[in-house]
CSV table of C-alpha atoms in Angstrom, one decimal:
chain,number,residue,atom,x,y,z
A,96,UNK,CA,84.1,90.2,94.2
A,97,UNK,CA,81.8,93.2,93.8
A,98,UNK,CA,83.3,96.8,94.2
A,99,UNK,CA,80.1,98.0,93.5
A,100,UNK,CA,79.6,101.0,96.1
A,101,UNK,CA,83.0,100.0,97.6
A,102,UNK,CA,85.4,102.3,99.2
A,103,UNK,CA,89.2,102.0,99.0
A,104,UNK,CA,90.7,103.5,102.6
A,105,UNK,CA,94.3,104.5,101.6
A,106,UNK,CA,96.8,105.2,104.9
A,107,UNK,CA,97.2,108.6,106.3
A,108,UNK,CA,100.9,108.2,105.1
A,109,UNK,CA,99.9,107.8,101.3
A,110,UNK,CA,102.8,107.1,99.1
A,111,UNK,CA,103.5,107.2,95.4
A,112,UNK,CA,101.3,104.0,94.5
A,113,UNK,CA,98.3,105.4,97.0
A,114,UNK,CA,98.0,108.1,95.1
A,115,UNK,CA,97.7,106.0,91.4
A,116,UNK,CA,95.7,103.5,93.4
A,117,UNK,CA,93.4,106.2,94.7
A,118,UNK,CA,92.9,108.0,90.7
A,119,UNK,CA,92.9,104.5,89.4
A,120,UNK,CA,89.9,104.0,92.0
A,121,UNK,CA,88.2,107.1,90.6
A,122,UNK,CA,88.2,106.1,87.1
A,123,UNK,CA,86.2,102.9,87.9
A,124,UNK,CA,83.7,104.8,90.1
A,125,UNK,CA,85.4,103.3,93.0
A,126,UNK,CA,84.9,105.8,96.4
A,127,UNK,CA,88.6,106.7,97.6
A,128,UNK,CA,89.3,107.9,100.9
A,129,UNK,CA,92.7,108.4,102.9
A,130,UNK,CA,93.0,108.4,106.3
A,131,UNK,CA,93.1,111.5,108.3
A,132,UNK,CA,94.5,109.3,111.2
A,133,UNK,CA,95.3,106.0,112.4
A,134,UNK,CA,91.7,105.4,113.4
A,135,UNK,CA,88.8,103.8,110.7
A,136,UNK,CA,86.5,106.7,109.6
A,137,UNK,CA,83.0,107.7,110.9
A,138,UNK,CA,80.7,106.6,108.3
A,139,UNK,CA,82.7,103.7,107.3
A,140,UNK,CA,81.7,100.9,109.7
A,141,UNK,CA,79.4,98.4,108.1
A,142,UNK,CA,79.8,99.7,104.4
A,143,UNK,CA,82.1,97.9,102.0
A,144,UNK,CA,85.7,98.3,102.2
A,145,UNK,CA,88.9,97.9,100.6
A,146,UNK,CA,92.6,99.0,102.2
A,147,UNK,CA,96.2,99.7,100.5
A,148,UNK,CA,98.2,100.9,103.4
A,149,UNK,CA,101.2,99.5,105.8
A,150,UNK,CA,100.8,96.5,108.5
A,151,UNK,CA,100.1,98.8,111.2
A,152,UNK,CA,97.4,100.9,109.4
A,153,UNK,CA,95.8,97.4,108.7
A,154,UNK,CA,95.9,96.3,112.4
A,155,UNK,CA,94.3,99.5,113.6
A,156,UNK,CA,91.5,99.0,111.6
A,157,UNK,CA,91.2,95.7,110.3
A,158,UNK,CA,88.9,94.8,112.8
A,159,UNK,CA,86.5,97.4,113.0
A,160,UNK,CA,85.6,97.7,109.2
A,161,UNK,CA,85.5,93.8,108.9
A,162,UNK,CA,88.4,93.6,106.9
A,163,UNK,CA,90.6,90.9,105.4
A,164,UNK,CA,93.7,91.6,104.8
A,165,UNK,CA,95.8,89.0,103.4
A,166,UNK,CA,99.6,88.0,103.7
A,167,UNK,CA,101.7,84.9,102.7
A,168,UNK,CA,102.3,82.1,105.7
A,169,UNK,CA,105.6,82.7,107.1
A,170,UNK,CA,107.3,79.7,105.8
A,171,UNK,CA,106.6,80.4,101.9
A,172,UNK,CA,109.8,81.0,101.1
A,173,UNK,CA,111.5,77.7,103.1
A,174,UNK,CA,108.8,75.3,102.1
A,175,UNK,CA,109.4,76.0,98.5
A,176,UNK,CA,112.4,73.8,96.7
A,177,UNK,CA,115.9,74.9,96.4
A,178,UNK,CA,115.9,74.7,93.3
A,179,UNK,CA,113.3,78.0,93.4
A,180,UNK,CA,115.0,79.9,96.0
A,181,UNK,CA,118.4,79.4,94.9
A,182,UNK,CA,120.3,79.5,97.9
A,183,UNK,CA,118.9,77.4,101.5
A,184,UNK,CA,116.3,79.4,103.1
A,185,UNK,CA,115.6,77.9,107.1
A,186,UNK,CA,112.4,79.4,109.2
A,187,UNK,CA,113.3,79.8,112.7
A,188,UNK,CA,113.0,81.8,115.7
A,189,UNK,CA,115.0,85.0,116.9
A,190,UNK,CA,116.6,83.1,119.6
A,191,UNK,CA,118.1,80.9,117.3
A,192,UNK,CA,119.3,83.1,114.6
A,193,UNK,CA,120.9,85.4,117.3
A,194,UNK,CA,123.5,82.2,117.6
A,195,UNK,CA,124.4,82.3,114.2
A,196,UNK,CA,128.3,81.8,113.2
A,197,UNK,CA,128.5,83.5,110.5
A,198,UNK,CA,127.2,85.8,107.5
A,199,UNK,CA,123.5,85.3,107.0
A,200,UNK,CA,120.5,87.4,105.0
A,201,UNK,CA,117.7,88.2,107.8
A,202,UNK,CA,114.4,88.6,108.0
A,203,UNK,CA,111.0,89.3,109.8
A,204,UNK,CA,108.4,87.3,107.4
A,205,UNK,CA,105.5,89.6,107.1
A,206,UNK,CA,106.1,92.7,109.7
A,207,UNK,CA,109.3,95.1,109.7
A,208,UNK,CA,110.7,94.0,113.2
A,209,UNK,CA,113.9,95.0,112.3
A,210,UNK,CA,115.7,95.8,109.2
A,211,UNK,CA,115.7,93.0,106.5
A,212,UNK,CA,119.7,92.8,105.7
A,213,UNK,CA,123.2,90.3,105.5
A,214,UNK,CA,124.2,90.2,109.3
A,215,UNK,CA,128.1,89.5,109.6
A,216,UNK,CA,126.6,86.6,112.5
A,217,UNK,CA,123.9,86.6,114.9
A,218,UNK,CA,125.2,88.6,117.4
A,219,UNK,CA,124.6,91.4,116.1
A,220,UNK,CA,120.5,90.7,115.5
A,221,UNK,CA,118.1,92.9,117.6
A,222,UNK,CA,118.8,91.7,121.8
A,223,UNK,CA,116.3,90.2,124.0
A,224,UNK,CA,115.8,93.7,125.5
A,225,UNK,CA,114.5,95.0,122.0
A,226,UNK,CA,112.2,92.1,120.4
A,227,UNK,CA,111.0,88.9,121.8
A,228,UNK,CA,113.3,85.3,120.8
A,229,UNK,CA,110.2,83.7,119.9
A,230,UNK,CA,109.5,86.7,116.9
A,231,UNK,CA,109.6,84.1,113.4
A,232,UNK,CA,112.4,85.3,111.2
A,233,UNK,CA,113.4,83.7,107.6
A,234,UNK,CA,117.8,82.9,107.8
A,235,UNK,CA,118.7,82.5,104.2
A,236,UNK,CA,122.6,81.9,102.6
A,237,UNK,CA,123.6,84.8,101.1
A,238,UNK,CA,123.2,85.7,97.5
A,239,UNK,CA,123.1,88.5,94.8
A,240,UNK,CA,120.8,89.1,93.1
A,241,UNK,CA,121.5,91.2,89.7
A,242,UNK,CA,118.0,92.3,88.8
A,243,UNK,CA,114.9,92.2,91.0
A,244,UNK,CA,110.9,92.1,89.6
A,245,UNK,CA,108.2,92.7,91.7
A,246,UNK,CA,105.1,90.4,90.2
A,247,UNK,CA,101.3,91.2,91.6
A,248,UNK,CA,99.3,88.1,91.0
A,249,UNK,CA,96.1,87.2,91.3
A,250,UNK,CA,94.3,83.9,91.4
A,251,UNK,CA,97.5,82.3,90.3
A,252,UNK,CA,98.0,84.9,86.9
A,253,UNK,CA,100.7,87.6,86.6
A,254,UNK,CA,98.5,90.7,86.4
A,255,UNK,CA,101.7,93.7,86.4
A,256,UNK,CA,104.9,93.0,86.8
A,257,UNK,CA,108.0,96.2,87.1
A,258,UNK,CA,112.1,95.8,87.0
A,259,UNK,CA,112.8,97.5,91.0
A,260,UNK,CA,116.9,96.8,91.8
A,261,UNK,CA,119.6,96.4,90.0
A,262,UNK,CA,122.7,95.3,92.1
A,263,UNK,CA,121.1,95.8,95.0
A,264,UNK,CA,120.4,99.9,93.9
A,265,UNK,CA,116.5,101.3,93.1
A,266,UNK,CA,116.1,100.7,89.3
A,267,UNK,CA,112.5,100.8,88.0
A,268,UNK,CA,111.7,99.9,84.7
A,269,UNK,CA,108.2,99.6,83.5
A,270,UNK,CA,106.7,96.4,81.8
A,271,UNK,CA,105.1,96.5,78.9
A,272,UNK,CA,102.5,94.2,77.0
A,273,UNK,CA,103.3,91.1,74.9
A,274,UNK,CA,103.0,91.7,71.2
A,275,UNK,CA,98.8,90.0,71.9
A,276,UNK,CA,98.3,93.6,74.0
A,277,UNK,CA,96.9,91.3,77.0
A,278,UNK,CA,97.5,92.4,80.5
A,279,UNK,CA,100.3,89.8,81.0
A,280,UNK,CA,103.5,92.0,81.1
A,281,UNK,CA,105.7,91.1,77.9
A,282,UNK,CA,108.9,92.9,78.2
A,283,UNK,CA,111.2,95.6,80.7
A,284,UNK,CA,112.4,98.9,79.5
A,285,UNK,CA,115.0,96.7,78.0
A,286,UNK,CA,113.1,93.9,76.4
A,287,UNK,CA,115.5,91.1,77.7
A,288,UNK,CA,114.4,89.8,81.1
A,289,UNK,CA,110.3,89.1,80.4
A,290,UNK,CA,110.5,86.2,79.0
A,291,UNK,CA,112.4,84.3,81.0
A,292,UNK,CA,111.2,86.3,84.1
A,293,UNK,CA,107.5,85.0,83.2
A,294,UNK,CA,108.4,81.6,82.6
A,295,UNK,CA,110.7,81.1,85.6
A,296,UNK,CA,107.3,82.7,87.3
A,297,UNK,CA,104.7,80.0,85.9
A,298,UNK,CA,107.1,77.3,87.8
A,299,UNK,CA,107.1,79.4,90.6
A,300,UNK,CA,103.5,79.6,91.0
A,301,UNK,CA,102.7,76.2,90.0
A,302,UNK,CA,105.1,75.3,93.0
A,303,UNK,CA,102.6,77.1,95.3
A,304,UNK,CA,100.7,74.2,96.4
A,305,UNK,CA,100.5,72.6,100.1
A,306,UNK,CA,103.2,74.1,102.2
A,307,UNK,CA,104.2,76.1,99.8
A,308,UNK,CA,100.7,78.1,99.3
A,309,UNK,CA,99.9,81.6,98.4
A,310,UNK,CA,97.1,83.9,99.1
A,311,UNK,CA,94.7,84.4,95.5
A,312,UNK,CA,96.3,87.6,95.5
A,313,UNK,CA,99.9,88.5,96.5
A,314,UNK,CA,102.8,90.4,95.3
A,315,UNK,CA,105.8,87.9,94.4
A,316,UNK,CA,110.0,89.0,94.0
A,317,UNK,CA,111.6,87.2,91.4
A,318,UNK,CA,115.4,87.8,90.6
A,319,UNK,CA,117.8,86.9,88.2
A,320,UNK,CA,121.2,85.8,90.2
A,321,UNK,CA,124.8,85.0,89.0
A,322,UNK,CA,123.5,81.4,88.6
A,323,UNK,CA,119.6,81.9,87.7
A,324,UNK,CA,116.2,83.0,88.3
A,325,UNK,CA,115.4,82.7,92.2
A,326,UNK,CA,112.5,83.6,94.5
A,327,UNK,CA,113.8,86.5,96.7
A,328,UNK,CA,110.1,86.6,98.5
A,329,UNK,CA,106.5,87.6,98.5
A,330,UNK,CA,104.6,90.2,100.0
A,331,UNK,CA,101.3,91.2,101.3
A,332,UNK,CA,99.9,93.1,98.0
A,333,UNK,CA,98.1,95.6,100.0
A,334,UNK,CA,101.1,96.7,101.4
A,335,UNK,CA,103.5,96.6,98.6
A,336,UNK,CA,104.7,99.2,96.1
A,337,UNK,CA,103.9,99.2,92.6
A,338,UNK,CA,107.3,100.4,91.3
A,339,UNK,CA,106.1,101.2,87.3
A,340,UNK,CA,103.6,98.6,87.5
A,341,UNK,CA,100.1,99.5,85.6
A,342,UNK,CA,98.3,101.3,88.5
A,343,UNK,CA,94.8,99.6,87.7
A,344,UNK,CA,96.0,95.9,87.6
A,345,UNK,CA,97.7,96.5,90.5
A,346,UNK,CA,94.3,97.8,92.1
A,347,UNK,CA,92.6,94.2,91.0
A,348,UNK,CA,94.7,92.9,93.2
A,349,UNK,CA,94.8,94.8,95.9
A,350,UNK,CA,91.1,94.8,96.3
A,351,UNK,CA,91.2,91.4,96.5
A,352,UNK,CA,93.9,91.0,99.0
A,353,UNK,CA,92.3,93.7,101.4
A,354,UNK,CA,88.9,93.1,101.1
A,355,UNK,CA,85.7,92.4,103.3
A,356,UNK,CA,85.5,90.0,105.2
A,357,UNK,CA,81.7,88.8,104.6
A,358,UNK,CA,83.5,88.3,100.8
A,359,UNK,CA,86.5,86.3,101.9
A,360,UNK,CA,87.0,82.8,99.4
A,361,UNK,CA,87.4,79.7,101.8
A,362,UNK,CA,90.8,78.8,100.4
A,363,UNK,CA,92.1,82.3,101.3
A,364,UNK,CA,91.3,82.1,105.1
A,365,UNK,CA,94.7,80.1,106.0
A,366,UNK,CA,96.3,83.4,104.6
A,367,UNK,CA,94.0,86.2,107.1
A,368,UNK,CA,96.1,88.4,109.0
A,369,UNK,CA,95.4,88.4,112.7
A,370,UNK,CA,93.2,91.3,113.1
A,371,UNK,CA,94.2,92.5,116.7
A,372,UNK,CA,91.6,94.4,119.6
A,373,UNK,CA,92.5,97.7,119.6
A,374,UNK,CA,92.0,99.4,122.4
A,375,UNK,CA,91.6,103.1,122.5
């Protein structure tokens, strides 16, 4: 996809990997621009644009500058094998998760309904009177998860890669390059996790076929748990941190996975986010 004259719209909120995404921009003669407000920009209609910035941002205006943002299906996680996921991972409804027994990890697949965390037993999810029973949420068994990754791939390669948790706690770690000095991340601060991170990720990303699909760019969640390597989710990359990932692979990604619309690849349009009508 040409960038050529493009513009990368960054959300009025900018956080930490905005502003690398928006020098990053810069040096490749990229246009940035952040958003003064939660409305597109005069002048930007009809020209060629590229978004980083949060679900909402994207749904204000998505529409109006003929965006594409795109996000995994809801069901990645639970149509991949167990073996993957390490723990059983179930796609279901509000309704049903509010009748839950006991101890279960919740979450909203894409958007932050509510927050993402072990919930003693459904009763004490979000009520009827706060969200809707038919909202999609992901019910997985509990697990922990010693170290967390956060992997931005594109077109089914590892592009940057960045250590993010350690028992549960903010950890970064930057990744660096494999002894070759290609872009595929080689090693964390401590050199022990890459190599096994990167090859439990090539099986993870073979598995992405059929039900288990991903978008041709995406940000995936590896961690390593007291029994393995398991998928703890993926992400909409244009709407995921970087951590101490390398800022510009990170934006080959992202312009990819928020791009125009007009440039969308066939195989990506199962993966479109549902660009709302806003109405002013």
């Amino acid at each position: 996809m040409s960038t050529t004259g493009a513009t990368l719209l960054l959300a009025p909120r900018i956080n930490e990997t905005g502003l690398q995404l928006r020098t990053a921009a810069g040096r490749r003669g990229l246009r940035a621009h952040t958003a003064a407000s939660w409305r597109a920009p005069q002048g930007l209609a009809g020209t060629r644009v590229h978004l980083y910035g949060g679900p909402l941002f994207a749904d204000a205006v998505g529409r109006e500058l003929g965006l594409a943002p795109l996000e995994p299906s809801d069901g990645w996680l639970a149509a991949l094998p167990p073996e993957l996921t390490g723990r059983r991972v179930e796609l279901t409804t509000l309704a049903a998760a509010r009748r839950l027994p006991g101890p279960a990890f919740v979450k909203a697949p894409a958007d932050k309904h509510f927050t993402a965390r072990v919930y003693p037993d459904g009763s004490a999810l979000p009520g009827p009177e706060l969200l809707d029973g038919a909202t999609p949420v992901l019910v997985s068994e509990v697990v922990r998860f010693e170290t967390e990754f956060r992997l931005f791939v594109l077109d089914g390669t590892v592009r940057a890669a960045s250590r993010y948790a350690r028992d549960g706690e903010l950890s970064v770690a930057a990744m660096e390059s494999d002894a070759s000095g290609s872009d595929v991340p080689g090693s964390d601060a401590s050199g022990s996790d890459a190599p096994e991170l990167l090859a439990f990720a090539a099986d993870v990303l073979a598995a992405a076929t059929g039900p288990a699909a991903l978008p041709s760019a995406v940000v995936v969640d590896l961690g390593r748990t007291p029994h393995g390597w398991a998928v703890v989710e993926a992400n909409a990359a244009w709407a995921s941190g970087g951590y101490a990932c390398d800022p510009d692979a990170v934006l080959d990604v992202v312009l990819r996975a928020a791009g125009p619309l007009s440039q969308l690849p066939s195989a990506d349009r199962p993966f479109l986010r549902p660009r709302p009508e806003v109405v002013r």
